[in-house]
mmCIF file of C-alpha atoms in Angstrom:
data_model
loop_
_atom_site.group_PDB
_atom_site.id
_atom_site.type_symbol
_atom_site.label_atom_id
_atom_site.label_comp_id
_atom_site.label_asym_id
_atom_site.label_seq_id
_atom_site.Cartn_x
_atom_site.Cartn_y
_atom_site.Cartn_z
ATOM 1 C CA MET A 399 -25.809 127.915 -82.895
ATOM 2 C CA SER A 400 -22.507 129.263 -82.779
ATOM 3 C CA LEU A 401 -21.052 131.824 -80.357
ATOM 4 C CA ILE A 402 -18.718 134.846 -81.360
ATOM 5 C CA PHE A 403 -16.650 136.194 -79.603
ATOM 6 C CA THR A 404 -16.033 139.417 -80.322
ATOM 7 C CA LEU A 405 -15.998 141.926 -77.350
ATOM 8 C CA TRP A 406 -16.802 144.959 -77.517
ATOM 9 C CA LEU A 407 -15.394 146.237 -74.694
ATOM 10 C CA LEU A 408 -14.651 150.381 -74.902
ATOM 11 C CA LEU A 409 -11.530 151.635 -73.200
ATOM 12 C CA GLY A 410 -9.967 155.053 -72.742
ATOM 13 C CA LEU A 411 -7.703 157.693 -70.595
ATOM 14 C CA GLY A 412 -7.504 158.094 -67.355
ATOM 15 C CA HIS A 413 -3.814 160.019 -66.400
ATOM 16 C CA ALA A 414 -0.753 161.623 -67.609
ATOM 17 C CA PHE A 415 2.187 158.858 -67.525
ATOM 18 C CA ARG A 416 4.884 159.785 -65.560
ATOM 19 C CA GLN A 417 5.289 156.190 -63.719
ATOM 20 C CA GLU A 418 8.699 154.037 -63.655
ATOM 21 C CA ARG A 419 8.839 151.911 -66.634
ATOM 22 C CA VAL A 420 8.211 148.167 -66.443
ATOM 23 C CA HIS A 421 10.840 146.008 -67.492
ATOM 24 C CA GLY A 422 8.504 142.418 -68.490
ATOM 25 C CA PRO A 423 8.015 139.218 -68.611
ATOM 26 C CA THR A 424 5.563 140.696 -66.023
ATOM 27 C CA THR A 425 2.013 141.287 -65.268
ATOM 28 C CA PHE A 426 0.476 144.567 -64.152
ATOM 29 C CA ASN A 427 -3.102 145.912 -63.291
ATOM 30 C CA VAL A 428 -4.921 148.764 -65.365
ATOM 31 C CA PRO A 429 -8.121 150.382 -63.816
ATOM 32 C CA ILE A 430 -11.442 150.747 -65.664
ATOM 33 C CA ASN A 431 -13.343 153.823 -65.234
ATOM 34 C CA VAL A 432 -16.907 154.171 -66.682
ATOM 35 C CA THR A 433 -18.032 156.854 -68.941
ATOM 36 C CA GLU A 434 -20.726 159.448 -68.874
ATOM 37 C CA SER A 435 -22.534 157.286 -71.542
ATOM 38 C CA GLY A 436 -21.517 153.952 -69.277
ATOM 39 C CA TYR A 437 -18.542 152.711 -71.720
ATOM 40 C CA ARG A 438 -15.586 151.594 -69.402
ATOM 41 C CA THR A 439 -12.483 153.041 -70.393
ATOM 42 C CA VAL A 440 -8.297 152.683 -69.472
ATOM 43 C CA ALA A 441 -5.831 154.229 -69.655
ATOM 44 C CA ILE A 442 -3.211 154.640 -72.853
ATOM 45 C CA SER A 443 -1.011 157.043 -74.097
ATOM 46 C CA LEU A 444 -0.183 156.992 -77.983
ATOM 47 C CA GLY A 445 2.860 158.963 -79.622
ATOM 48 C CA THR A 446 5.313 161.750 -78.181
ATOM 49 C CA PRO A 447 4.761 163.687 -76.379
ATOM 50 C CA PRO A 448 1.890 161.397 -75.028
ATOM 51 C CA ARG A 449 -1.236 162.166 -75.987
ATOM 52 C CA GLU A 450 -4.757 161.153 -74.097
ATOM 53 C CA PHE A 451 -7.045 158.159 -75.992
ATOM 54 C CA ASN A 452 -9.395 156.233 -76.088
ATOM 55 C CA LEU A 453 -8.868 152.029 -76.724
ATOM 56 C CA TRP A 454 -11.476 150.009 -77.872
ATOM 57 C CA LEU A 455 -10.692 146.006 -77.451
ATOM 58 C CA ASP A 456 -12.112 144.520 -80.620
ATOM 59 C CA THR A 457 -11.168 141.438 -81.209
ATOM 60 C CA GLY A 458 -12.693 141.988 -84.651
ATOM 61 C CA SER A 459 -10.964 145.124 -86.274
ATOM 62 C CA ASP A 460 -7.754 145.883 -87.645
ATOM 63 C CA PRO A 461 -5.103 147.987 -87.192
ATOM 64 C CA GLU A 462 -5.603 150.207 -84.651
ATOM 65 C CA THR A 463 -6.941 153.379 -84.991
ATOM 66 C CA CYS A 464 -7.046 157.373 -83.731
ATOM 67 C CA SER A 465 -7.455 160.930 -84.907
ATOM 68 C CA THR A 466 -5.202 162.634 -88.094
ATOM 69 C CA LEU A 467 -4.342 165.506 -85.774
ATOM 70 C CA ILE A 468 -2.153 163.414 -83.127
ATOM 71 C CA ILE A 469 -0.293 160.340 -84.235
ATOM 72 C CA SER A 470 3.243 162.070 -82.496
ATOM 73 C CA GLY A 471 1.431 165.244 -82.158
ATOM 74 C CA VAL A 472 1.555 166.017 -85.690
ATOM 75 C CA PRO A 473 -0.550 166.402 -89.013
ATOM 76 C CA SER A 474 -0.467 163.811 -91.248
ATOM 77 C CA LEU A 475 0.209 165.984 -93.828
ATOM 78 C CA GLY A 476 4.027 166.449 -94.789
ATOM 79 C CA LEU A 477 4.658 168.039 -91.260
ATOM 80 C CA PRO A 478 7.970 166.152 -89.461
ATOM 81 C CA ALA A 479 7.489 163.605 -87.329
ATOM 82 C CA GLN A 480 7.993 163.303 -83.757
ATOM 83 C CA PRO A 481 11.006 160.683 -82.172
ATOM 84 C CA THR A 482 8.331 158.180 -81.995
ATOM 85 C CA TYR A 483 6.931 157.760 -85.306
ATOM 86 C CA LEU A 484 8.077 155.727 -87.801
ATOM 87 C CA PRO A 485 6.720 155.843 -91.445
ATOM 88 C CA GLY A 486 4.946 152.629 -92.597
ATOM 89 C CA VAL A 487 5.627 151.677 -96.623
ATOM 90 C CA PRO A 488 5.473 154.355 -98.834
ATOM 91 C CA GLY A 489 2.184 154.573 -100.050
ATOM 92 C CA ARG A 490 1.194 152.278 -97.825
ATOM 93 C CA HIS A 491 -3.078 153.115 -97.214
ATOM 94 C CA SER A 492 -5.638 150.459 -95.257
ATOM 95 C CA GLY A 493 -9.160 150.586 -94.398
ATOM 96 C CA THR A 494 -11.571 149.469 -92.452
ATOM 97 C CA PRO A 495 -15.150 147.230 -92.510
ATOM 98 C CA LEU A 496 -16.387 150.548 -90.404
ATOM 99 C CA GLY A 497 -15.158 152.134 -93.767
ATOM 100 C CA THR A 498 -12.500 154.545 -91.864
ATOM 101 C CA ALA A 499 -9.464 154.555 -94.056
ATOM 102 C CA GLY A 500 -6.097 155.943 -93.761
ATOM 103 C CA MET A 501 -2.163 155.842 -93.964
ATOM 104 C CA VAL A 502 -0.321 152.434 -91.468
ATOM 105 C CA HIS A 503 2.948 154.111 -89.428
ATOM 106 C CA ASN A 504 4.206 152.807 -86.390
ATOM 107 C CA ASP A 505 4.024 154.785 -83.421
ATOM 108 C CA VAL A 506 4.646 153.687 -79.207
ATOM 109 C CA ALA A 507 1.908 152.806 -77.157
ATOM 110 C CA THR A 508 1.462 153.339 -73.633
ATOM 111 C CA ILE A 509 -0.486 151.344 -70.678
ATOM 112 C CA ALA A 510 0.184 152.113 -67.655
ATOM 113 C CA THR A 511 -0.551 150.836 -64.277
ATOM 114 C CA ALA A 512 -0.431 152.744 -60.246
ATOM 115 C CA ASN A 513 3.059 152.297 -60.103
ATOM 116 C CA ALA A 514 4.462 151.685 -63.520
ATOM 117 C CA SER A 515 3.763 151.507 -66.979
ATOM 118 C CA THR A 516 4.822 149.893 -70.515
ATOM 119 C CA GLY A 517 5.425 150.478 -73.522
ATOM 120 C CA VAL A 518 4.896 149.182 -77.510
ATOM 121 C CA SER A 519 5.869 149.838 -81.514
ATOM 122 C CA THR A 520 2.216 149.452 -82.536
ATOM 123 C CA ARG A 521 1.190 149.534 -85.830
ATOM 124 C CA VAL A 522 -1.739 152.665 -86.210
ATOM 125 C CA LEU A 523 -3.954 153.775 -89.281
ATOM 126 C CA ARG A 524 -4.197 157.775 -89.004
ATOM 127 C CA ALA A 525 -8.080 158.859 -90.286
ATOM 128 C CA ALA A 526 -10.269 161.185 -89.046
ATOM 129 C CA PHE A 527 -11.891 158.858 -86.635
ATOM 130 C CA SER A 528 -11.513 161.422 -83.228
ATOM 131 C CA THR A 529 -9.965 159.918 -80.123
ATOM 132 C CA TRP A 530 -10.573 156.197 -80.671
ATOM 133 C CA ALA A 531 -7.803 153.662 -80.901
ATOM 134 C CA TRP A 532 -9.082 149.766 -81.320
ATOM 135 C CA LEU A 533 -7.125 146.874 -79.742
ATOM 136 C CA GLY A 534 -7.095 144.442 -82.616
ATOM 137 C CA PHE A 535 -6.579 141.060 -83.152
ATOM 138 C CA PRO A 536 -4.059 141.115 -86.720
ATOM 139 C CA SER A 537 -5.943 140.803 -89.795
ATOM 140 C CA HIS A 538 -4.704 139.074 -93.151
ATOM 141 C CA ARG A 539 -5.032 142.399 -95.362
ATOM 142 C CA GLU A 540 -1.889 143.822 -93.139
ATOM 143 C CA PRO A 541 0.914 141.665 -91.926
ATOM 144 C CA VAL A 542 3.541 143.922 -92.047
ATOM 145 C CA HIS A 543 3.077 146.557 -88.838
ATOM 146 C CA ALA A 544 2.386 144.195 -85.352
ATOM 147 C CA SER A 545 -1.006 144.362 -83.757
ATOM 148 C CA LEU A 546 -0.509 146.635 -80.349
ATOM 149 C CA LEU A 547 -1.886 143.174 -78.991
ATOM 150 C CA GLU A 548 1.270 141.346 -80.826
ATOM 151 C CA SER A 549 3.214 144.156 -79.307
ATOM 152 C CA LEU A 550 2.058 144.527 -75.771
ATOM 153 C CA PHE A 551 1.958 139.788 -75.272
ATOM 154 C CA HIS A 552 5.145 139.721 -76.290
ATOM 155 C CA PRO A 553 7.511 136.647 -73.982
ATOM 156 C CA GLU A 554 9.680 139.623 -72.958
ATOM 157 C CA ILE A 555 6.926 141.813 -72.443
ATOM 158 C CA LEU A 556 4.126 139.391 -69.913
ATOM 159 C CA GLU A 557 4.672 135.979 -68.431
ATOM 160 C CA ALA A 558 1.172 134.844 -69.935
ATOM 161 C CA HIS A 559 -0.223 135.357 -73.486
ATOM 162 C CA GLU A 560 -3.607 136.303 -71.058
ATOM 163 C CA PHE A 561 -5.277 138.563 -70.580
ATOM 164 C CA ALA A 562 -8.249 138.565 -67.806
ATOM 165 C CA ILE A 563 -11.632 140.828 -66.932
ATOM 166 C CA TYR A 564 -13.408 141.812 -63.882
ATOM 167 C CA ALA A 565 -15.701 144.843 -66.294
ATOM 168 C CA GLY A 566 -16.730 146.129 -62.614
ATOM 169 C CA GLN A 567 -19.977 147.307 -60.714
ATOM 170 C CA GLY A 568 -21.379 149.914 -63.188
ATOM 171 C CA LEU A 569 -20.356 152.987 -60.356
ATOM 172 C CA SER A 570 -18.447 155.944 -60.905
ATOM 173 C CA PRO A 571 -15.580 155.637 -60.341
ATOM 174 C CA ASN A 572 -15.344 151.858 -60.931
ATOM 175 C CA ASN A 573 -13.629 149.063 -59.130
ATOM 176 C CA GLY A 574 -12.907 146.656 -62.951
ATOM 177 C CA VAL A 575 -10.180 145.716 -63.129
ATOM 178 C CA ILE A 576 -8.036 144.119 -66.424
ATOM 179 C CA GLN A 577 -5.062 142.872 -65.806
ATOM 180 C CA PHE A 578 -2.188 141.957 -68.772
ATOM 181 C CA GLY A 579 -0.397 138.477 -68.857
ATOM 182 C CA GLY A 580 -1.947 136.421 -66.273
ATOM 183 C CA HIS A 581 -5.902 136.688 -64.305
ATOM 184 C CA SER A 582 -5.795 135.977 -60.066
ATOM 185 C CA THR A 583 -8.207 134.254 -57.874
ATOM 186 C CA GLU A 584 -9.313 137.738 -55.898
ATOM 187 C CA TYR A 585 -13.232 138.481 -57.502
ATOM 188 C CA ASN A 586 -14.041 134.172 -58.380
ATOM 189 C CA SER A 587 -15.440 132.271 -56.154
ATOM 190 C CA THR A 588 -15.677 128.923 -58.644
ATOM 191 C CA ASP A 589 -12.205 128.127 -60.850
ATOM 192 C CA VAL A 590 -12.229 129.439 -64.061
ATOM 193 C CA THR A 591 -13.911 126.628 -67.086
ATOM 194 C CA TYR A 592 -11.868 126.989 -70.593
ATOM 195 C CA PHE A 593 -13.775 126.469 -73.883
ATOM 196 C CA ASN A 594 -12.224 126.631 -76.908
ATOM 197 C CA ILE A 595 -12.424 129.300 -79.639
ATOM 198 C CA GLN A 596 -11.749 128.714 -83.355
ATOM 199 C CA ARG A 597 -10.952 130.900 -85.283
ATOM 200 C CA TYR A 598 -13.528 132.494 -88.534
ATOM 201 C CA THR A 599 -12.386 134.843 -91.126
ATOM 202 C CA GLY A 600 -15.885 136.362 -93.347
ATOM 203 C CA ASP A 601 -15.810 135.425 -96.753
ATOM 204 C CA ASN A 602 -13.608 138.453 -98.187
ATOM 205 C CA ASP A 603 -11.150 137.810 -95.640
ATOM 206 C CA ALA A 604 -11.313 141.295 -94.010
ATOM 207 C CA ILE A 605 -12.737 140.075 -90.684
ATOM 208 C CA ILE A 606 -11.234 137.399 -87.665
ATOM 209 C CA TYR A 607 -13.744 136.615 -85.641
ATOM 210 C CA TRP A 608 -12.775 133.928 -82.366
ATOM 211 C CA THR A 609 -15.658 131.459 -82.265
ATOM 212 C CA THR A 610 -17.255 128.164 -80.257
ATOM 213 C CA TYR A 611 -20.562 126.039 -80.786
ATOM 214 C CA ILE A 612 -22.832 126.414 -78.117
ATOM 215 C CA ASP A 613 -23.854 122.338 -78.300
ATOM 216 C CA ARG A 614 -27.857 123.403 -76.864
ATOM 217 C CA VAL A 615 -29.745 125.644 -74.389
ATOM 218 C CA ASP A 616 -31.058 124.867 -71.357
ATOM 219 C CA PHE A 617 -34.115 126.710 -70.872
ATOM 220 C CA ILE A 618 -37.320 125.192 -69.783
ATOM 221 C CA LEU A 619 -37.114 123.599 -73.875
ATOM 222 C CA ASN A 620 -34.151 124.011 -75.920
ATOM 223 C CA THR A 621 -34.226 126.844 -77.822
ATOM 224 C CA ASN A 622 -33.215 128.105 -81.188
ATOM 225 C CA GLY A 623 -33.053 131.594 -82.632
ATOM 226 C CA LYS A 624 -37.250 132.940 -83.046
ATOM 227 C CA THR A 625 -38.764 129.738 -83.260
ATOM 228 C CA TYR A 626 -39.508 129.459 -79.783
ATOM 229 C CA ILE A 627 -38.873 133.018 -78.689
ATOM 230 C CA GLU A 628 -43.118 133.588 -78.182
ATOM 231 C CA ASP A 629 -42.248 130.226 -75.722
ATOM 232 C CA ILE A 630 -39.349 131.448 -74.361
ATOM 233 C CA TYR A 631 -41.379 134.950 -72.865
ATOM 234 C CA SER A 632 -44.122 133.105 -72.308
ATOM 235 C CA SER A 633 -42.241 130.826 -69.684
ATOM 236 C CA ILE A 634 -40.704 133.089 -67.509
ATOM 237 C CA GLY A 635 -44.058 134.855 -67.286
ATOM 238 C CA MET A 636 -44.292 137.541 -69.727
ATOM 239 C CA ASN A 637 -45.789 138.778 -73.231
ATOM 240 C CA TYR A 638 -43.130 139.284 -76.405
ATOM 241 C CA THR A 639 -45.975 139.989 -78.430
ATOM 242 C CA PHE A 640 -46.226 143.162 -76.222
ATOM 243 C CA ILE A 641 -42.260 143.776 -76.992
ATOM 244 C CA LYS A 642 -42.604 143.468 -79.692
ATOM 245 C CA GLU A 643 -45.005 146.039 -80.059
ATOM 246 C CA GLY A 644 -42.787 148.633 -78.118
ATOM 247 C CA GLY A 645 -43.463 147.337 -75.203
ATOM 248 C CA ARG A 646 -41.111 148.613 -71.941
ATOM 249 C CA PRO A 647 -40.346 146.065 -69.950
ATOM 250 C CA LEU A 648 -40.816 147.071 -65.657
ATOM 251 C CA CYS A 649 -37.426 146.109 -64.245
ATOM 252 C CA GLU A 650 -38.689 145.301 -60.809
ATOM 253 C CA ASP A 651 -41.358 142.788 -62.917
ATOM 254 C CA LEU A 652 -37.587 141.471 -64.822
ATOM 255 C CA ARG A 653 -36.650 140.846 -61.151
ATOM 256 C CA LYS A 654 -39.059 138.957 -60.078
ATOM 257 C CA LEU A 655 -38.393 135.886 -62.560
ATOM 258 C CA ASP A 656 -37.487 133.191 -61.184
ATOM 259 C CA PHE A 657 -35.631 130.752 -64.182
ATOM 260 C CA ASN A 658 -32.983 128.902 -64.822
ATOM 261 C CA MET A 659 -30.859 128.614 -68.178
ATOM 262 C CA THR A 660 -27.382 127.460 -69.058
ATOM 263 C CA LEU A 661 -25.517 127.371 -72.463
ATOM 264 C CA ILE A 662 -23.972 123.772 -72.460
ATOM 265 C CA LEU A 663 -20.519 123.788 -74.740
ATOM 266 C CA PRO A 664 -18.276 120.461 -75.689
ATOM 267 C CA GLU A 665 -15.618 121.733 -72.734
ATOM 268 C CA GLY A 666 -18.593 122.584 -70.338
ATOM 269 C CA SER A 667 -21.582 124.703 -69.284
ATOM 270 C CA ILE A 668 -21.761 128.366 -68.346
ATOM 271 C CA ALA A 669 -24.961 128.905 -65.839
ATOM 272 C CA VAL A 670 -26.789 132.351 -66.933
ATOM 273 C CA ARG A 671 -29.073 134.057 -64.337
ATOM 274 C CA PRO A 672 -32.716 136.091 -64.767
ATOM 275 C CA SER A 673 -29.799 138.902 -62.689
ATOM 276 C CA ASP A 674 -27.696 138.104 -65.163
ATOM 277 C CA LEU A 675 -29.809 139.872 -68.668
ATOM 278 C CA ILE A 676 -31.372 142.328 -66.234
ATOM 279 C CA VAL A 677 -29.304 146.117 -67.858
ATOM 280 C CA PRO A 678 -31.849 149.107 -67.195
ATOM 281 C CA GLY A 679 -31.890 151.926 -69.365
ATOM 282 C CA TYR A 680 -33.779 151.215 -71.688
ATOM 283 C CA THR A 681 -35.775 154.753 -72.717
ATOM 284 C CA GLU A 682 -35.960 155.291 -68.997
ATOM 285 C CA GLU A 683 -33.956 154.033 -66.650
ATOM 286 C CA GLN A 684 -36.619 152.008 -64.392
ATOM 287 C CA TYR A 685 -36.692 150.326 -67.666
ATOM 288 C CA CYS A 686 -35.195 146.954 -69.097
ATOM 289 C CA TRP A 687 -33.668 146.297 -72.107
ATOM 290 C CA PRO A 688 -35.678 143.071 -73.704
ATOM 291 C CA MET A 689 -33.998 139.433 -71.929
ATOM 292 C CA PHE A 690 -33.862 137.868 -75.333
ATOM 293 C CA GLU A 691 -34.594 138.924 -79.454
ATOM 294 C CA PRO A 692 -34.760 136.970 -82.220
ATOM 295 C CA SER A 693 -32.269 136.592 -85.044
ATOM 296 C CA SER A 694 -31.236 134.786 -87.434
ATOM 297 C CA SER A 695 -27.150 134.691 -88.185
ATOM 298 C CA GLY A 696 -27.105 131.174 -85.493
ATOM 299 C CA ARG A 697 -24.908 134.003 -83.399
ATOM 300 C CA TRP A 698 -24.440 134.662 -80.043
ATOM 301 C CA VAL A 699 -21.925 137.650 -79.662
ATOM 302 C CA VAL A 700 -20.421 137.251 -76.477
ATOM 303 C CA GLY A 701 -20.266 140.997 -75.217
ATOM 304 C CA MET A 702 -20.212 143.262 -72.026
ATOM 305 C CA ARG A 703 -23.977 142.966 -71.371
ATOM 306 C CA LEU A 704 -22.668 138.728 -70.839
ATOM 307 C CA ILE A 705 -19.327 138.732 -69.553
ATOM 308 C CA ARG A 706 -19.817 141.674 -66.953
ATOM 309 C CA ASN A 707 -21.282 138.569 -64.301
ATOM 310 C CA PHE A 708 -17.961 136.817 -64.837
ATOM 311 C CA TYR A 709 -14.731 137.206 -64.024
ATOM 312 C CA THR A 710 -13.444 136.341 -68.090
ATOM 313 C CA VAL A 711 -9.628 135.254 -68.821
ATOM 314 C CA TRP A 712 -9.299 135.560 -72.513
ATOM 315 C CA ASP A 713 -5.997 133.010 -73.128
ATOM 316 C CA LEU A 714 -4.568 133.803 -77.057
ATOM 317 C CA GLY A 715 -3.180 130.477 -77.272
ATOM 318 C CA GLY A 716 0.916 131.057 -77.755
ATOM 319 C CA SER A 717 2.571 134.747 -78.207
ATOM 320 C CA ASP A 718 2.575 134.589 -82.492
ATOM 321 C CA ILE A 719 -1.398 134.700 -81.887
ATOM 322 C CA ARG A 720 -0.860 134.660 -85.949
ATOM 323 C CA SER A 721 -0.734 131.087 -86.145
ATOM 324 C CA ASP A 722 -2.685 128.373 -86.922
ATOM 325 C CA GLU A 723 -0.883 126.112 -84.393
ATOM 326 C CA VAL A 724 -2.343 128.091 -81.185
ATOM 327 C CA GLN A 725 -5.289 126.932 -79.807
ATOM 328 C CA PRO A 726 -7.575 130.299 -78.451
ATOM 329 C CA GLN A 727 -9.084 130.027 -75.030
ATOM 330 C CA LEU A 728 -12.126 131.554 -73.454
ATOM 331 C CA GLY A 729 -12.374 130.992 -69.486
ATOM 332 C CA PHE A 730 -14.937 132.230 -67.940
ATOM 333 C CA ALA A 731 -15.265 131.514 -63.727
ATOM 334 C CA GLU A 732 -18.557 132.793 -61.155
ATOM 335 C CA LEU A 733 -18.412 135.856 -59.304
ATOM 336 C CA LYS A 734 -17.999 136.282 -55.607
ATOM 337 C CA ALA A 735 -20.897 137.935 -54.151
ATOM 338 C CA GLU A 736 -18.609 141.266 -53.089
ATOM 339 C CA TYR A 737 -18.212 141.606 -57.156
ATOM 340 C CA HIS A 738 -21.500 141.073 -58.323
ATOM 341 C CA PRO A 739 -22.865 144.203 -60.907
#
């Protein structure tokens, strides 16, 4: 069973950027907010004059993507560019697996903290994609322009080629933090356990995933996709047929469950508690999303529902993240009791 580390973390904007510019190398913390839709967001600006954007942290995406009307404050069709705007390769078009396409250009992106800000030149795909921007690892299809991730994790900007996430408690305002250029010991009660990640590309070489392998899952019995899904639910006292036919589990019932689940990986293990799998809002707030669902993909996608229960450290393995020589790692640590969601 492979573990696809495609993290979909939605990030967005909060305020104007009037802080002093950071002169690196450094490390800085960016506070996380929670939108009305439940997405976790941080602050970013793009272009001159700066415009507000939602930033989507997606380790499998292509270049940054945003609205044609907002890059450097000018539309894409023939109007003069602002000072920070640099045209890309003449006639250079690009697209994403989601069907968004447009011209690729360079511009300045800025991420701000409470006291300072850091700006980098980044590649941007100008397309009719509202105010979303993606923070993606590079693609083999786009060798010309540096992604925001590549530009940001430069040894002259950040102290270390890693970022750490405490996702917060889902409150408004949220108390989550993303730290760029390092990690802290404020939030975790245990040391960080690191797991080696390998780069994996799809058949068309269009999408890059970051993958590791789960040797086994200890959950009263070893599990394997849909083969044991009925047994899993039965072992924790639940009826999967009820859920499969449209039944909605009450969150109060799930909170009464008591079981242990451990993901066994080559470098160590990750313990998952019942409370880690409780996510309210399945049609209504009193109902929770099913804890387990069958899949024939053989993959476990690591997203916010899992990492919100841990302090995670994303080590890119080196500043040159395109290099095949680097060894990326993903680290998990237990949260202190006061920081649990």
